[in-house]
Coordinates of C-alpha atoms in Angstrom, one line a residue:
Chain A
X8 CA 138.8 126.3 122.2
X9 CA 136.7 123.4 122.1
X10 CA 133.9 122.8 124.2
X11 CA 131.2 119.8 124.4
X12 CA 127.4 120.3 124.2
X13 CA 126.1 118.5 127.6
X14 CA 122.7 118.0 125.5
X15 CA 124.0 116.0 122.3
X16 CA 127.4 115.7 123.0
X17 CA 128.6 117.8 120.2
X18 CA 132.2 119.5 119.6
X19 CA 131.6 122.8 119.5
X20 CA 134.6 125.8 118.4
X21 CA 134.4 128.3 120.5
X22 CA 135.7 131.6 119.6
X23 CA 139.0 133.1 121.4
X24 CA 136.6 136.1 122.6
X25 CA 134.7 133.8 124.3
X26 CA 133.6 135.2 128.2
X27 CA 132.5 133.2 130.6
X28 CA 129.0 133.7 131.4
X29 CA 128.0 134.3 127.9
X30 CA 125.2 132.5 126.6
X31 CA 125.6 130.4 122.9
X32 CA 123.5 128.2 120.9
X33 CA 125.2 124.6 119.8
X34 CA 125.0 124.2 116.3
X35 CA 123.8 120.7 116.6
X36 CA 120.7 120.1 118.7
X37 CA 120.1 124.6 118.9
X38 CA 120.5 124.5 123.4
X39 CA 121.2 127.5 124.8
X40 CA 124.5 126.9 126.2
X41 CA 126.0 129.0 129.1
X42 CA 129.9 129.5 129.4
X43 CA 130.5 128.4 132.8
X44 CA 134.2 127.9 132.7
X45 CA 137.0 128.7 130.2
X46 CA 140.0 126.5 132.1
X47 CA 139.2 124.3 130.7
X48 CA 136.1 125.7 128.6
X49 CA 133.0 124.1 129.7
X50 CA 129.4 124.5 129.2
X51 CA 125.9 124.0 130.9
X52 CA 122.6 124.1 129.8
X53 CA 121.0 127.7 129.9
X54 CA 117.7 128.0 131.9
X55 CA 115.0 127.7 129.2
X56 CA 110.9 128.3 128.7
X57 CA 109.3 125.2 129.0
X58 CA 105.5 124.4 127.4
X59 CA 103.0 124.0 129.5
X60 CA 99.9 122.7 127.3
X61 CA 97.2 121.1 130.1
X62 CA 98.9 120.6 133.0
Chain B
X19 CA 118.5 115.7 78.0
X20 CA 116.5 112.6 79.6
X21 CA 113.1 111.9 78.2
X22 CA 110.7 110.9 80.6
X23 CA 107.0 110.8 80.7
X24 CA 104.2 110.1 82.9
X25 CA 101.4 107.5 83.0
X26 CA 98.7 108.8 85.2
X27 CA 99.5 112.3 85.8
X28 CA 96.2 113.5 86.3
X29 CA 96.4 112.5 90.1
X30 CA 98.5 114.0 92.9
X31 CA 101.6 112.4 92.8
X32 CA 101.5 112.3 89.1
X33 CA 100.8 116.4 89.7
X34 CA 103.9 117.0 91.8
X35 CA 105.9 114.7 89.2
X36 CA 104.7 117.0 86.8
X37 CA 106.0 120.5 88.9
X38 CA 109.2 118.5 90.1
X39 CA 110.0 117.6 86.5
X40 CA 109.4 120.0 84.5
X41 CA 111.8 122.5 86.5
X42 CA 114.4 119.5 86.6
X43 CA 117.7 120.6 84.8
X44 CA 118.2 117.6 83.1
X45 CA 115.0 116.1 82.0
X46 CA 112.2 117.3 79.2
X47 CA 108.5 116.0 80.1
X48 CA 107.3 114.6 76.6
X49 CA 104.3 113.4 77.7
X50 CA 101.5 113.0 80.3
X51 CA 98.9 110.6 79.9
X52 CA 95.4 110.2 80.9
X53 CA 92.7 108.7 79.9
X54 CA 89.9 110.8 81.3
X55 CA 91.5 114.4 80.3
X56 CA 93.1 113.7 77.2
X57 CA 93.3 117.0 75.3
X58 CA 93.4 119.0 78.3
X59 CA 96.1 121.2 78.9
X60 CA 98.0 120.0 82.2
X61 CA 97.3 123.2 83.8
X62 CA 93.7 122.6 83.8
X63 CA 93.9 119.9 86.0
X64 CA 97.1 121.0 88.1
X65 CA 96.3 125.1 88.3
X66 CA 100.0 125.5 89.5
X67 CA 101.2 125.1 86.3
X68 CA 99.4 127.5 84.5
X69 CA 101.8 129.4 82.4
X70 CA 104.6 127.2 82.5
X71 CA 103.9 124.5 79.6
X72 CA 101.7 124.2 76.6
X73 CA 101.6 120.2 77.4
X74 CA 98.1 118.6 77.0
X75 CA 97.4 115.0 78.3
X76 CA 97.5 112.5 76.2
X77 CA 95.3 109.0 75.9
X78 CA 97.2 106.3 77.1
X79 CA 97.4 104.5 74.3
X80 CA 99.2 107.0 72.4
X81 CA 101.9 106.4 74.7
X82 CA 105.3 106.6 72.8
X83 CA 108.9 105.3 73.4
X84 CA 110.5 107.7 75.9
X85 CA 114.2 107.2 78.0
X86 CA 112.2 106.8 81.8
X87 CA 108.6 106.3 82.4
X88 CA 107.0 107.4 85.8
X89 CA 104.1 105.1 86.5
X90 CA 101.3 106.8 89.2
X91 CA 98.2 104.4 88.6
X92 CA 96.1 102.8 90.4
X93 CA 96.8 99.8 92.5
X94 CA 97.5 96.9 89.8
X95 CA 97.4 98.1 86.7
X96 CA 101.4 99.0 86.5
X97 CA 101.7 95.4 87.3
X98 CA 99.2 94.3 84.7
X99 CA 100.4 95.7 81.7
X100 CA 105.0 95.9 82.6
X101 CA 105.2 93.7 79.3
X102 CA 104.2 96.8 77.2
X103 CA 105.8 99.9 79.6
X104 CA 109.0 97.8 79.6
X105 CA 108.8 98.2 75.8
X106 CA 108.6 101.8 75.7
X107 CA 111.3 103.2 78.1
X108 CA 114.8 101.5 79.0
X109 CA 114.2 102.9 83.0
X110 CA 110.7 102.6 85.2
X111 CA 110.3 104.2 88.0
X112 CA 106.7 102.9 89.5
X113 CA 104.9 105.1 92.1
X114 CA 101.9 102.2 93.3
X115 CA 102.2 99.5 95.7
X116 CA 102.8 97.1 93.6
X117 CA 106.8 96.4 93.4
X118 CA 107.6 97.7 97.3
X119 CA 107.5 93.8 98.2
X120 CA 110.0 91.6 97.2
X121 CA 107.9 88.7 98.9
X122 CA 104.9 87.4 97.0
X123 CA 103.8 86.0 99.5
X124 CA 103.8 89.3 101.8
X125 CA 101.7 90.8 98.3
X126 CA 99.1 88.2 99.0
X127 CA 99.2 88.9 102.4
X128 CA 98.7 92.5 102.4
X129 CA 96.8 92.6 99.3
X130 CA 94.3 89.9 99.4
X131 CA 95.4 88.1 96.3
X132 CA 98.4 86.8 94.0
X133 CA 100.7 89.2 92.3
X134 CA 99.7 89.4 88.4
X135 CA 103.4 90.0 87.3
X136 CA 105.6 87.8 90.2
X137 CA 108.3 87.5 87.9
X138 CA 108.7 91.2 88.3
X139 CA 109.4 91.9 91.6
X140 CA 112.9 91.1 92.4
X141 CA 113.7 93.4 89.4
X142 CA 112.7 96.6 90.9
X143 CA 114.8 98.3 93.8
X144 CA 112.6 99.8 96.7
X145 CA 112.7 103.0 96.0
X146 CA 113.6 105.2 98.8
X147 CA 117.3 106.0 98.7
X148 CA 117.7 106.2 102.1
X149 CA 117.6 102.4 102.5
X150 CA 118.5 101.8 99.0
X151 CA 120.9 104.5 97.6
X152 CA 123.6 102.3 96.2
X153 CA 121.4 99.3 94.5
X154 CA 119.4 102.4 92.6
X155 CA 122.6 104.3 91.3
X156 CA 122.2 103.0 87.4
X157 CA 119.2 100.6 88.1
X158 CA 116.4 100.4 85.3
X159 CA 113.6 99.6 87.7
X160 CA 112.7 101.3 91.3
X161 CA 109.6 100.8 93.0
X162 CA 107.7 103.8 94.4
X163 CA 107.2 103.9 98.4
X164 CA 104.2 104.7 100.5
X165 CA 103.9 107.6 102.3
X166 CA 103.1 106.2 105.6
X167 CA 105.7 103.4 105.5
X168 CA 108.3 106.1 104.9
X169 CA 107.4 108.3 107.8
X170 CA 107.8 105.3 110.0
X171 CA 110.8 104.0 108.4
X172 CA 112.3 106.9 108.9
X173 CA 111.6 107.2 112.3
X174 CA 112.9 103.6 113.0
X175 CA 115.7 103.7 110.8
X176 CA 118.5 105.2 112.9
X177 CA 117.4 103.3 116.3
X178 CA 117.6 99.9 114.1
X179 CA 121.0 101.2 112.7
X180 CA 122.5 101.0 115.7
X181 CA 121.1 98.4 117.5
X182 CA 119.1 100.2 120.4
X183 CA 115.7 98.1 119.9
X184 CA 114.4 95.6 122.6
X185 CA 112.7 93.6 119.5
X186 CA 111.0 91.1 122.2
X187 CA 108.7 94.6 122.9
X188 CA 106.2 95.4 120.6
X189 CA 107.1 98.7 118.7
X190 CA 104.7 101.0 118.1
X191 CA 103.8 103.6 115.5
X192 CA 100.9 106.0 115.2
X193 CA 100.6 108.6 111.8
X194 CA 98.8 111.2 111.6
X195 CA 97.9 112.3 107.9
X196 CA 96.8 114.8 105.5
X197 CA 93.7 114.1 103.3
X198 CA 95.9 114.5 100.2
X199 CA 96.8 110.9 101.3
X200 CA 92.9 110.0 100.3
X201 CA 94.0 111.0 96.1
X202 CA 92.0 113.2 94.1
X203 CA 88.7 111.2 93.7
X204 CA 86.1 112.2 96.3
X205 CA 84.1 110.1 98.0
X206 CA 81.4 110.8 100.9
X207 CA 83.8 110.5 103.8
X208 CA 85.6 113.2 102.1
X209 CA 83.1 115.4 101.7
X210 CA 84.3 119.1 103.0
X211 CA 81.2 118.9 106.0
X212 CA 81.9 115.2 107.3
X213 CA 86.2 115.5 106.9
X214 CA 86.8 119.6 107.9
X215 CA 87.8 119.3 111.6
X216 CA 87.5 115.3 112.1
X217 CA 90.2 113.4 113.4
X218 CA 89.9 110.2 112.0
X219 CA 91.1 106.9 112.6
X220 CA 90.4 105.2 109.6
X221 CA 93.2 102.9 110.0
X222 CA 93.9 101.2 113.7
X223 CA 95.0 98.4 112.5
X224 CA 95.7 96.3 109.2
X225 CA 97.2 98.8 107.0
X226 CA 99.1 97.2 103.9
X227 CA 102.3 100.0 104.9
X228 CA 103.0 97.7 107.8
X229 CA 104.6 95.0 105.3
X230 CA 107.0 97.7 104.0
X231 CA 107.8 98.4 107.3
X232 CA 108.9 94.7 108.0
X233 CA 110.3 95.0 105.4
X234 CA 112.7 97.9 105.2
X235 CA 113.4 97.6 109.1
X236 CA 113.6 93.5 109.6
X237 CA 111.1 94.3 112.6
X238 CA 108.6 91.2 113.3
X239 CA 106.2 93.6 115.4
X240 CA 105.9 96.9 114.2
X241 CA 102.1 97.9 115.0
X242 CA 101.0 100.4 113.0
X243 CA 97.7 102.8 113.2
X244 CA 96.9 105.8 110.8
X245 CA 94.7 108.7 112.0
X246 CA 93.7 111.1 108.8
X247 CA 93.5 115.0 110.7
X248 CA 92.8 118.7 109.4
X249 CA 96.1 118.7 106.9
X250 CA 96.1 118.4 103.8
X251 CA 99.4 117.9 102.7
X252 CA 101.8 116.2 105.5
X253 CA 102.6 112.9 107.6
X254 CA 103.9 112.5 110.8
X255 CA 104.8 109.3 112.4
X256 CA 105.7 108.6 116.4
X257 CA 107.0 105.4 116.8
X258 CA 107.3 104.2 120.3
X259 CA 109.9 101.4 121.4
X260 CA 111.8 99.8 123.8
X261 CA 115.6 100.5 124.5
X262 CA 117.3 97.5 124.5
X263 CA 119.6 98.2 126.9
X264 CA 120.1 101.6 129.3
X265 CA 120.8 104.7 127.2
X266 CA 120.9 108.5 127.4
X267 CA 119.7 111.1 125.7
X268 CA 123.9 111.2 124.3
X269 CA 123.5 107.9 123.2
X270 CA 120.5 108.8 120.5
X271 CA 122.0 111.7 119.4
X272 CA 125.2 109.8 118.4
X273 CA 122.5 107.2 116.0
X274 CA 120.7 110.0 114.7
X275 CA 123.3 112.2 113.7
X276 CA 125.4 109.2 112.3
X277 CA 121.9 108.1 110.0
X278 CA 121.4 111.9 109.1
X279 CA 124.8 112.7 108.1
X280 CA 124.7 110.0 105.0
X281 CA 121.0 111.2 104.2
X282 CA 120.8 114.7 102.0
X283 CA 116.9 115.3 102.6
X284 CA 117.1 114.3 106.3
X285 CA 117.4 117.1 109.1
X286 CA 117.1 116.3 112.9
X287 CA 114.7 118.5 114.7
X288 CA 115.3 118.7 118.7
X289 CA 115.4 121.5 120.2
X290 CA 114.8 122.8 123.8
X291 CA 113.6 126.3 122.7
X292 CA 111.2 127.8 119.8
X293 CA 108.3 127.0 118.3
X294 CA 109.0 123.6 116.0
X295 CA 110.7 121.7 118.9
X296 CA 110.1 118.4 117.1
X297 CA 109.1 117.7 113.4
X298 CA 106.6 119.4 111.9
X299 CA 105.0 118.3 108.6
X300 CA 103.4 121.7 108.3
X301 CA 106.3 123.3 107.1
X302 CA 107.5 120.6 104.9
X303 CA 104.8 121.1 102.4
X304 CA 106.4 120.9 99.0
X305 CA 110.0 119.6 100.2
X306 CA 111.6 116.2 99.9
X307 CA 113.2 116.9 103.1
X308 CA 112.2 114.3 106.2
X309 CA 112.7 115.4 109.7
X310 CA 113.7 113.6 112.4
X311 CA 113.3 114.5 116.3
X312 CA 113.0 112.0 119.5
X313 CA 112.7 111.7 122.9
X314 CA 113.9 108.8 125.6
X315 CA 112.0 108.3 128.8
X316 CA 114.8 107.7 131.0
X317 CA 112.3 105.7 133.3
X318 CA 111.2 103.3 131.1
X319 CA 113.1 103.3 128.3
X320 CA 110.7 104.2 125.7
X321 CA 112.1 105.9 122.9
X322 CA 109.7 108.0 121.2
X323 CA 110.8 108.7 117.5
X324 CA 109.5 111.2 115.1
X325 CA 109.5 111.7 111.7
X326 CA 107.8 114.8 109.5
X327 CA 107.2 114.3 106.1
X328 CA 105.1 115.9 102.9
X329 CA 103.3 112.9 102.4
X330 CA 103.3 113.7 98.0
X331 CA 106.9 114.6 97.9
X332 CA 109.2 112.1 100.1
X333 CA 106.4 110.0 100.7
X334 CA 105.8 109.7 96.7
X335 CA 106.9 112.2 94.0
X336 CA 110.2 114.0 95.8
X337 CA 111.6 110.1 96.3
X338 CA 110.9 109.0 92.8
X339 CA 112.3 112.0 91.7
X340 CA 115.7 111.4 94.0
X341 CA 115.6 107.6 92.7
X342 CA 115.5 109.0 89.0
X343 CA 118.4 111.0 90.0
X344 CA 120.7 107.9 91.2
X345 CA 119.1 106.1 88.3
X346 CA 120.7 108.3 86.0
X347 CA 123.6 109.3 87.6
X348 CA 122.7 113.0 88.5
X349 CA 123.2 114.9 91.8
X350 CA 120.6 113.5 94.1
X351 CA 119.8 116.3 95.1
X352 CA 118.8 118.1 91.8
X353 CA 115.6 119.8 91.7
X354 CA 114.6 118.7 94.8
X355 CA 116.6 121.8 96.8
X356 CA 112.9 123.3 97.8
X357 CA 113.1 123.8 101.7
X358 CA 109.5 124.3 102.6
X359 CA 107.6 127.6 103.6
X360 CA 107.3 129.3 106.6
X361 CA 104.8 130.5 107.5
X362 CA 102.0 128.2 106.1

């Protein structure tokens, strides 16, 4: 299965075990990627920790 | 095996020449000049390599006839005396200022006067393979490159590979540097007390790297300014410009990743978790590798590109070393494999 990285656009393999809801990293740009679909297999940006230096 | 020696080594590029080479597979270090510690063993000067050769320094004048000579002297004097290093090796590979320029009149310009040895500079190849990789494969001459030129080349190099530069905006680059940049002569601004913890621009505007900067990335307005902070080894460069048209985060990725893939010491550093989001000179400190890392403001379209650099390796010693590699027809990679440490 082939998915693309909605970050850097990136083909990333994923693996025939692959659940939906799991979480992976793309290989590319390192996002968290969440499986949100397998038909067809389609990924979303995780929910991350952002920095928060002075605000 | 190659024969190569060193004129100057007694600084810190020709230091790191001196670590890179004499681990290099396919080259023996015959001899490393310099005038005020001839007779001293190299490891005097360069603790690191204590244990590792029995090589003294040598006066220049007893400079003999070697395969490839690395030149790290001061501004000028390569240039004053090529007649008589040009009869001692076949290959030069010179780490100073004073080949980067193709243009005399861009020397004069940047350097306040003539160039002693005009006839000279379209021999050598700039020296930094990721802008001249083919022209230095078997060349006998490559110039060295400076440190703060590279980081911003780098940074500006995939963006102006692909055409994404509104070039009637002024582009923008401010580096921040290590003190290793200063070279190993003290002065008072060096002094530990007046340069531990300063932030320092000594540079806003008018430093000579700008010309190698017009000149490696055709740009008519690249503004540079160079701030020296609490490093010692490292450079990183953030170059700010305008998108020439309206582009997406996608859009950079594709021109980075296309520049990085033909590049072997050039890693792109993005990431939206962790601790070394963007490059990090810090943890470059030894390596030839460059990093690469940006940002768009979708607003605006200000593209703000970074590049991470050991200022003594890909800003000086590792890229003379990869040239020397091309020059000769080695791996370009060989002996410069060294990732960097973490932590530092």
């Amino acid at each position: 299965m082939i998915a693309t990285c909605p970050e850097c656009a990136a083909e990333i393999s994923l693996p025939a075990d692959t659940l939906e809801s799991e979480i992976i990293s793309c290989p590319e740009c390192g996002a968290e990627l969440e499986v949100i679909s397998l038909t067809p297999p389609t990924l979303a940006l995780a929910p991350e920790v952002e920095e928060d230096w002075g605000e | 095996m190659t024969r190569v020696s060193i004129v100057g080594a007694s600084g810190y590029v020709g230091g790191e020449l001196l670590r890179l080479l004499l681990w290099h597979p396919e080259v023996t270090v015959v001899q490393a000049t310099s005038g005020r510690n001839a007779g001293r063993y190299l490891y005097q000067v360069h603790p690191n390599l204590r244990g590792r050769t029995s090589l003294q320094f040598v006066h220049p004048d007893k400079l003999e006839p070697c395969d490839l000579l690395f030149l790290a002297l001061p501004h000028g004097e390569a240039a004053r005396a090529m007649q008589r290093y040009t009869g001692l090796a076949e290959r030069i590979i010179d780490c100073s200022a004073d080949f980067r320029l193709s243009d005399p009149a861009a020397y004069k310009r940047w350097y306040g006067e003539d160039h002693p040895a005009p006839e000279w500079l379209g021999r050598f190849v700039y020296g930094l393979p990721e802008v001249s990789r083919e022209a230095l494969r078997g060349a006998k001459y490559a110039s060295g490159v400076g440190c703060n030129a590279t980081a911003s080349n780098l940074a500006l190099l995939p963006l102006v590979r692909a055409g994404l530069i509104d070039t009637s905006k002024p582009v923008l680059i401010e580096v921040k540097v290590g003190s290793s940049e200063g070279g190993a002569s003290s002065t008072d601004s060096s002094h530990h007390p007046e340069r531990a913890g300063a932030v320092r621009s000594f540079a806003p505007v008018g430093h000579r790297h700008t010309a190698e900067i017009e000149q490696v990335t055709g740009l008519s307005t690249p503004h540079l300014s160079i701030t020296s902070v609490e490093l010692v080894r490292g450079a990183l460069a953030t170059a700010h410009a305008f998108a020439v048209r309206p582009i997406a985060d996608k859009d950079l990725w594709q021109a980075y990743r296309g520049f990085a893939k033909e590049q072997p010491f050039v890693r792109l550093v993005k990431e939206r978790q962790g601790i070394y989001r963007y490059p990090e000179p810090k943890i470059l400190a030894g390596s030839n590798f460059a990093d690469l890392g940006f940002a768009l403001d979708p607003e605006s379209g200000r593209i703000v590109s970074i590049c991470a650099i050991d200022n003594l390796m890909k800003g000086a010693a590792g890229s003379a070393v990869q040239c020397m590699n091309l020059m000769l027809g080695f791996e370009e990679t060989l002996g410069l494999e060294f990732p960097g440490l973490h932590p530092v």
